[in-house]
Short mmCIF file of C-alpha atoms in Angstrom, two decimals:
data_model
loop_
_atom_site.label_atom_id
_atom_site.label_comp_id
_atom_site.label_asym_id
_atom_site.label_seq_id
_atom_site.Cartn_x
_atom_site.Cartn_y
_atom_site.Cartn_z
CA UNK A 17 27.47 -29.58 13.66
CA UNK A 18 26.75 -27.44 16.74
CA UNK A 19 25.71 -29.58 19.63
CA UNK A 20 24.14 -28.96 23.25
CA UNK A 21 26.86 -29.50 26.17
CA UNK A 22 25.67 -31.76 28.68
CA UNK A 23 27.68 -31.46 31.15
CA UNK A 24 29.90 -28.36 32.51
CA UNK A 25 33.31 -28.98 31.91
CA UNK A 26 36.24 -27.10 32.94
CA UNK A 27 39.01 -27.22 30.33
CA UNK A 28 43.10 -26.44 30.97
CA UNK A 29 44.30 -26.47 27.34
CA UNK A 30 48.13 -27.50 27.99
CA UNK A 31 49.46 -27.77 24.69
CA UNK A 32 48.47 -27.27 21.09
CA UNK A 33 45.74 -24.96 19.75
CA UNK A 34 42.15 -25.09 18.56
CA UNK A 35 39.15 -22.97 17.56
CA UNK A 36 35.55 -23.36 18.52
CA UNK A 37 32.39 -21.88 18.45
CA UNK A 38 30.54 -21.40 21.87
CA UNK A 39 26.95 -20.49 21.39
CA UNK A 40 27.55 -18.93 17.81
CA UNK A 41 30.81 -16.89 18.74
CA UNK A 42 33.77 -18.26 17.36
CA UNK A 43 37.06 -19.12 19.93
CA UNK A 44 40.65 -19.18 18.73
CA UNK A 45 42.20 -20.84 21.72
CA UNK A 46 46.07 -21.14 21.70
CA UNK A 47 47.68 -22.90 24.98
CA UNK A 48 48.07 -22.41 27.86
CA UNK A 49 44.28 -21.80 28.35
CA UNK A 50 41.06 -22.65 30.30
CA UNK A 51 37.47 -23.10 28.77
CA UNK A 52 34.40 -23.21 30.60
CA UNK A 53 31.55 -25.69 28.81
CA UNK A 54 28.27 -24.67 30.76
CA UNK A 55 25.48 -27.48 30.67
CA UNK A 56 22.78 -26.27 27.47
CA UNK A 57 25.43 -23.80 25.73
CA UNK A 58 25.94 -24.89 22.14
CA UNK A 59 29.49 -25.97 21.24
CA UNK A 60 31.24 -27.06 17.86
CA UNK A 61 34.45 -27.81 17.51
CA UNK A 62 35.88 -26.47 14.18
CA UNK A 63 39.54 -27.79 14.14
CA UNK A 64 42.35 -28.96 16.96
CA UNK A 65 46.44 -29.17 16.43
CA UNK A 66 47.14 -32.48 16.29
CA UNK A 67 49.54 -31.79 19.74
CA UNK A 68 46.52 -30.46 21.58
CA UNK A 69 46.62 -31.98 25.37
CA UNK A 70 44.08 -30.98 27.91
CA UNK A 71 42.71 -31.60 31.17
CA UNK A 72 39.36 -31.40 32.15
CA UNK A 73 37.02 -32.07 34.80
CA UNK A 74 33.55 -32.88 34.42
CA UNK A 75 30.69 -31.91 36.15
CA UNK A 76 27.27 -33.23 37.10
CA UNK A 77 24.04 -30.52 36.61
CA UNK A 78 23.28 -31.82 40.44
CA UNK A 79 26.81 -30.75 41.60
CA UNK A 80 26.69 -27.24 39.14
CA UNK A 81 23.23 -26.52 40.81
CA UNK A 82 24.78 -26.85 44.08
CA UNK A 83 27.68 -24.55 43.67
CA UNK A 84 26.05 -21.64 42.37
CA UNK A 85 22.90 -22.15 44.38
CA UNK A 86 25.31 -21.43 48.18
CA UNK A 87 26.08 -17.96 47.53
CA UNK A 88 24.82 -14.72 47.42
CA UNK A 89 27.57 -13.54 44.76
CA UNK A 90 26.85 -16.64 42.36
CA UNK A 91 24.71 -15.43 39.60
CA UNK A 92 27.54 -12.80 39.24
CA UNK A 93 29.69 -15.46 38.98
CA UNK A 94 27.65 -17.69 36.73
CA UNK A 95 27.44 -14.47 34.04
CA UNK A 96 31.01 -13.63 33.95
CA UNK A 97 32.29 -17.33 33.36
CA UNK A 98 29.45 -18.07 30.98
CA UNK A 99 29.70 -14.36 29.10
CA UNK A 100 33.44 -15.08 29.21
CA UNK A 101 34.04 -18.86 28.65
CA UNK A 102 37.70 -18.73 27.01
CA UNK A 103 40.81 -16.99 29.13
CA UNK A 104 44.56 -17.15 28.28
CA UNK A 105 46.33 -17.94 31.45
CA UNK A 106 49.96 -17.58 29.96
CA UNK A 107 50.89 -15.57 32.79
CA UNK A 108 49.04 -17.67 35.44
CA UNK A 109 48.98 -21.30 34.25
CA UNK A 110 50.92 -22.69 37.73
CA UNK A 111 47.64 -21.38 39.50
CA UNK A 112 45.24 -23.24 37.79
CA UNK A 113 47.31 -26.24 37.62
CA UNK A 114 47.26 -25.55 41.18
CA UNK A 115 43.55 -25.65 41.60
CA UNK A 116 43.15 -29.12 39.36
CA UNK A 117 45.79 -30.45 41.44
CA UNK A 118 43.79 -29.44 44.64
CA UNK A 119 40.07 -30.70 42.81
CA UNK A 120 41.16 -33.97 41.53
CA UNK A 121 42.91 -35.03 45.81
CA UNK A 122 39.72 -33.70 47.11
CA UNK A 123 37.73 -36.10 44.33
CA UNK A 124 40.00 -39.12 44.52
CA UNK A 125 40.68 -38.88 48.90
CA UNK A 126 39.94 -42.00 50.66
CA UNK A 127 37.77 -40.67 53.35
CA UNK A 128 34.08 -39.82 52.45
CA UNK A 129 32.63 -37.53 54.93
CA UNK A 130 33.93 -34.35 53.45
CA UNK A 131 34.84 -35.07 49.88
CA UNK A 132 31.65 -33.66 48.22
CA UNK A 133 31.88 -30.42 50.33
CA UNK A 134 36.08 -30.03 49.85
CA UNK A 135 35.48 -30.76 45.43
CA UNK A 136 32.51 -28.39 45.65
CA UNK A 137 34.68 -25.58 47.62
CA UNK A 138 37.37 -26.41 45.65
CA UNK A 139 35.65 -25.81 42.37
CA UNK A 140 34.57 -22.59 43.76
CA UNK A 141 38.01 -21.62 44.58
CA UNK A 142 38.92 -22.12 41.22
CA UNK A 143 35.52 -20.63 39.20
CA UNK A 144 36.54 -17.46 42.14
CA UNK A 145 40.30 -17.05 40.52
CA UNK A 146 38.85 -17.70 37.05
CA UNK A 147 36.26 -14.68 37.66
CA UNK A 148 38.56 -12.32 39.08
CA UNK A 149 41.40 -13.43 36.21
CA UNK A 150 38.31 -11.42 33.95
CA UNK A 151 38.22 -8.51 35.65
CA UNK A 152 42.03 -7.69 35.27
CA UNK A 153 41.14 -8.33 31.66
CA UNK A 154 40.11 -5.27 29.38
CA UNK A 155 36.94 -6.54 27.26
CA UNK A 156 36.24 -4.07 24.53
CA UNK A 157 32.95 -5.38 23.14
CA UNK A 158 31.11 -3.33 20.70
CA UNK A 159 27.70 -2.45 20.61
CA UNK A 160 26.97 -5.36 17.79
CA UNK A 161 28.78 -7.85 19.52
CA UNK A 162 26.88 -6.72 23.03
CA UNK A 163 23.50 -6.95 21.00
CA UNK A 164 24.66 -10.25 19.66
CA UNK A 165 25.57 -12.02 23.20
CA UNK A 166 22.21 -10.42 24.26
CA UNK A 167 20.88 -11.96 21.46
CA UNK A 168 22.21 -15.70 22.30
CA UNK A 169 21.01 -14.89 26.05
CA UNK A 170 17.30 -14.42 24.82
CA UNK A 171 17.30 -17.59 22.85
CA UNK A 172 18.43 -19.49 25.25
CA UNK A 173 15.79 -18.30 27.98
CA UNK A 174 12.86 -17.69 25.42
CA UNK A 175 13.36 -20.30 22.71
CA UNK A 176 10.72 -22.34 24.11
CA UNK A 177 7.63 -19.79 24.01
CA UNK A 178 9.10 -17.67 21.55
CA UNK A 179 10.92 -18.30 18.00
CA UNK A 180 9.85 -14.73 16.00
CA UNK A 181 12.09 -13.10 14.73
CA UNK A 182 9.99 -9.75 15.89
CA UNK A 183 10.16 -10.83 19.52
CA UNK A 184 13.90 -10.78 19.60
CA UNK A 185 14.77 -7.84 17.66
CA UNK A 186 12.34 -6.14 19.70
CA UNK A 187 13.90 -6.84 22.70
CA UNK A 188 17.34 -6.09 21.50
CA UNK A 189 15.36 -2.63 20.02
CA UNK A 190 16.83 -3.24 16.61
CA UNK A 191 15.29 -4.02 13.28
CA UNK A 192 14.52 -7.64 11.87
CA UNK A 193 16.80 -6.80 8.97
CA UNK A 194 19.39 -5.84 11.19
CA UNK A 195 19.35 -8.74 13.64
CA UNK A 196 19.37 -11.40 10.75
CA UNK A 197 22.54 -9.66 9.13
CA UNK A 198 24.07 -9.48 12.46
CA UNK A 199 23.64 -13.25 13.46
CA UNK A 200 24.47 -13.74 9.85
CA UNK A 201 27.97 -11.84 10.26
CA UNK A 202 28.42 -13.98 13.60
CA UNK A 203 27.75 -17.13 12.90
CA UNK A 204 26.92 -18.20 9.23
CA UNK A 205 23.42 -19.23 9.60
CA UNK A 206 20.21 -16.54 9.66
CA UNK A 207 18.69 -15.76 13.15
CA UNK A 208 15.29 -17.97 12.24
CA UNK A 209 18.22 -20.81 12.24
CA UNK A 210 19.92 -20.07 15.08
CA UNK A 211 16.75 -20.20 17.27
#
């Protein structure tokens, strides 16, 4: 069953393969790869190799907040990781290894003063690479799947003053009909279920 993430988590898939569904769009992830978890997306995992290996690093909302609150350029940043949460880093895996390496002696160094600040610039260093790794990416998206990420984005911000059916096809400009058969093509369930 689909369940809330709690906490962001950055994920280097090392070995093996798995699929997932992040907020209703389905993930075939083969390794090497990285997935970004952000704190309320809705995540089920459907299956995993039984050689899958990972490592991951876990993040407090406090710490999250605190990264993307610094810079002018991080609400950018926030939409292309969360819009793009799954990247195949065949060709770049030493990098990222690179950047865990660099996170996890900032985290575990003996001396205190500076070890939030060098993890938090750290992280940013790596969620920086991660972003610009998308760009030299060509995303083809078509119009339904643009209308259904919009779709997921709405929910998320509205769900709590608004669960009609009307509200969200009129903001997408589409018809009822046609936003439950798209959700339904996406993810299984109708839209009513979704929100």
């Amino acid at each position: 069953a689909p369940r809330k993430v709690e906490s962001s988590t950055f994920i280097i898939v090392e070995k093996g393969s798995s699929r997932l569904v992040l907020d209703g769009v389905e993930y075939a992830l083969e390794a090497p790869s990285v997935v970004v978890l952000m704190h309320d997306q809705t995540f089920q995992l459907i299956e995993a190799s039984e050689d899958i290996s990972f490592k991951a690093v876990v993040m407090s909302q406090r710490f999250v907040d605190s990264l993307f609150g610094l810079y002018h350029q991080s609400d950018r940043l926030y939409s292309m990781i969360h819009d793009n949460p799954v990247l195949d880093i065949r060709h770049d895996e030493v990098s990222f290894r690179t950047f865990y390496s660099i996170l996890v002696n900032a985290v575990k160094s003996p001396g205190k003063a500076f070890r939030l600040e060098s993890a938090r610039h750290a992280t940013l260093s790596m969620l920086y690479y991660y972003a610009r790794r998308l760009e030299s990416v060509e995303h083809e998206k078509t119009k339904a799947d643009a209308r259904y990420e919009q779709f997921c984005r709405d929910v998320r911000s509205f769900y709590k003053i608004n669960r009609t059916l009307v509200f969200y096809a009129g903001r997408l400009g589409i018809s009822v009909k046609y936003l439950t058969d798209l959700v339904k093509e996406k993810t299984g369930m109708t839209a009513a279920e979704y929100i």
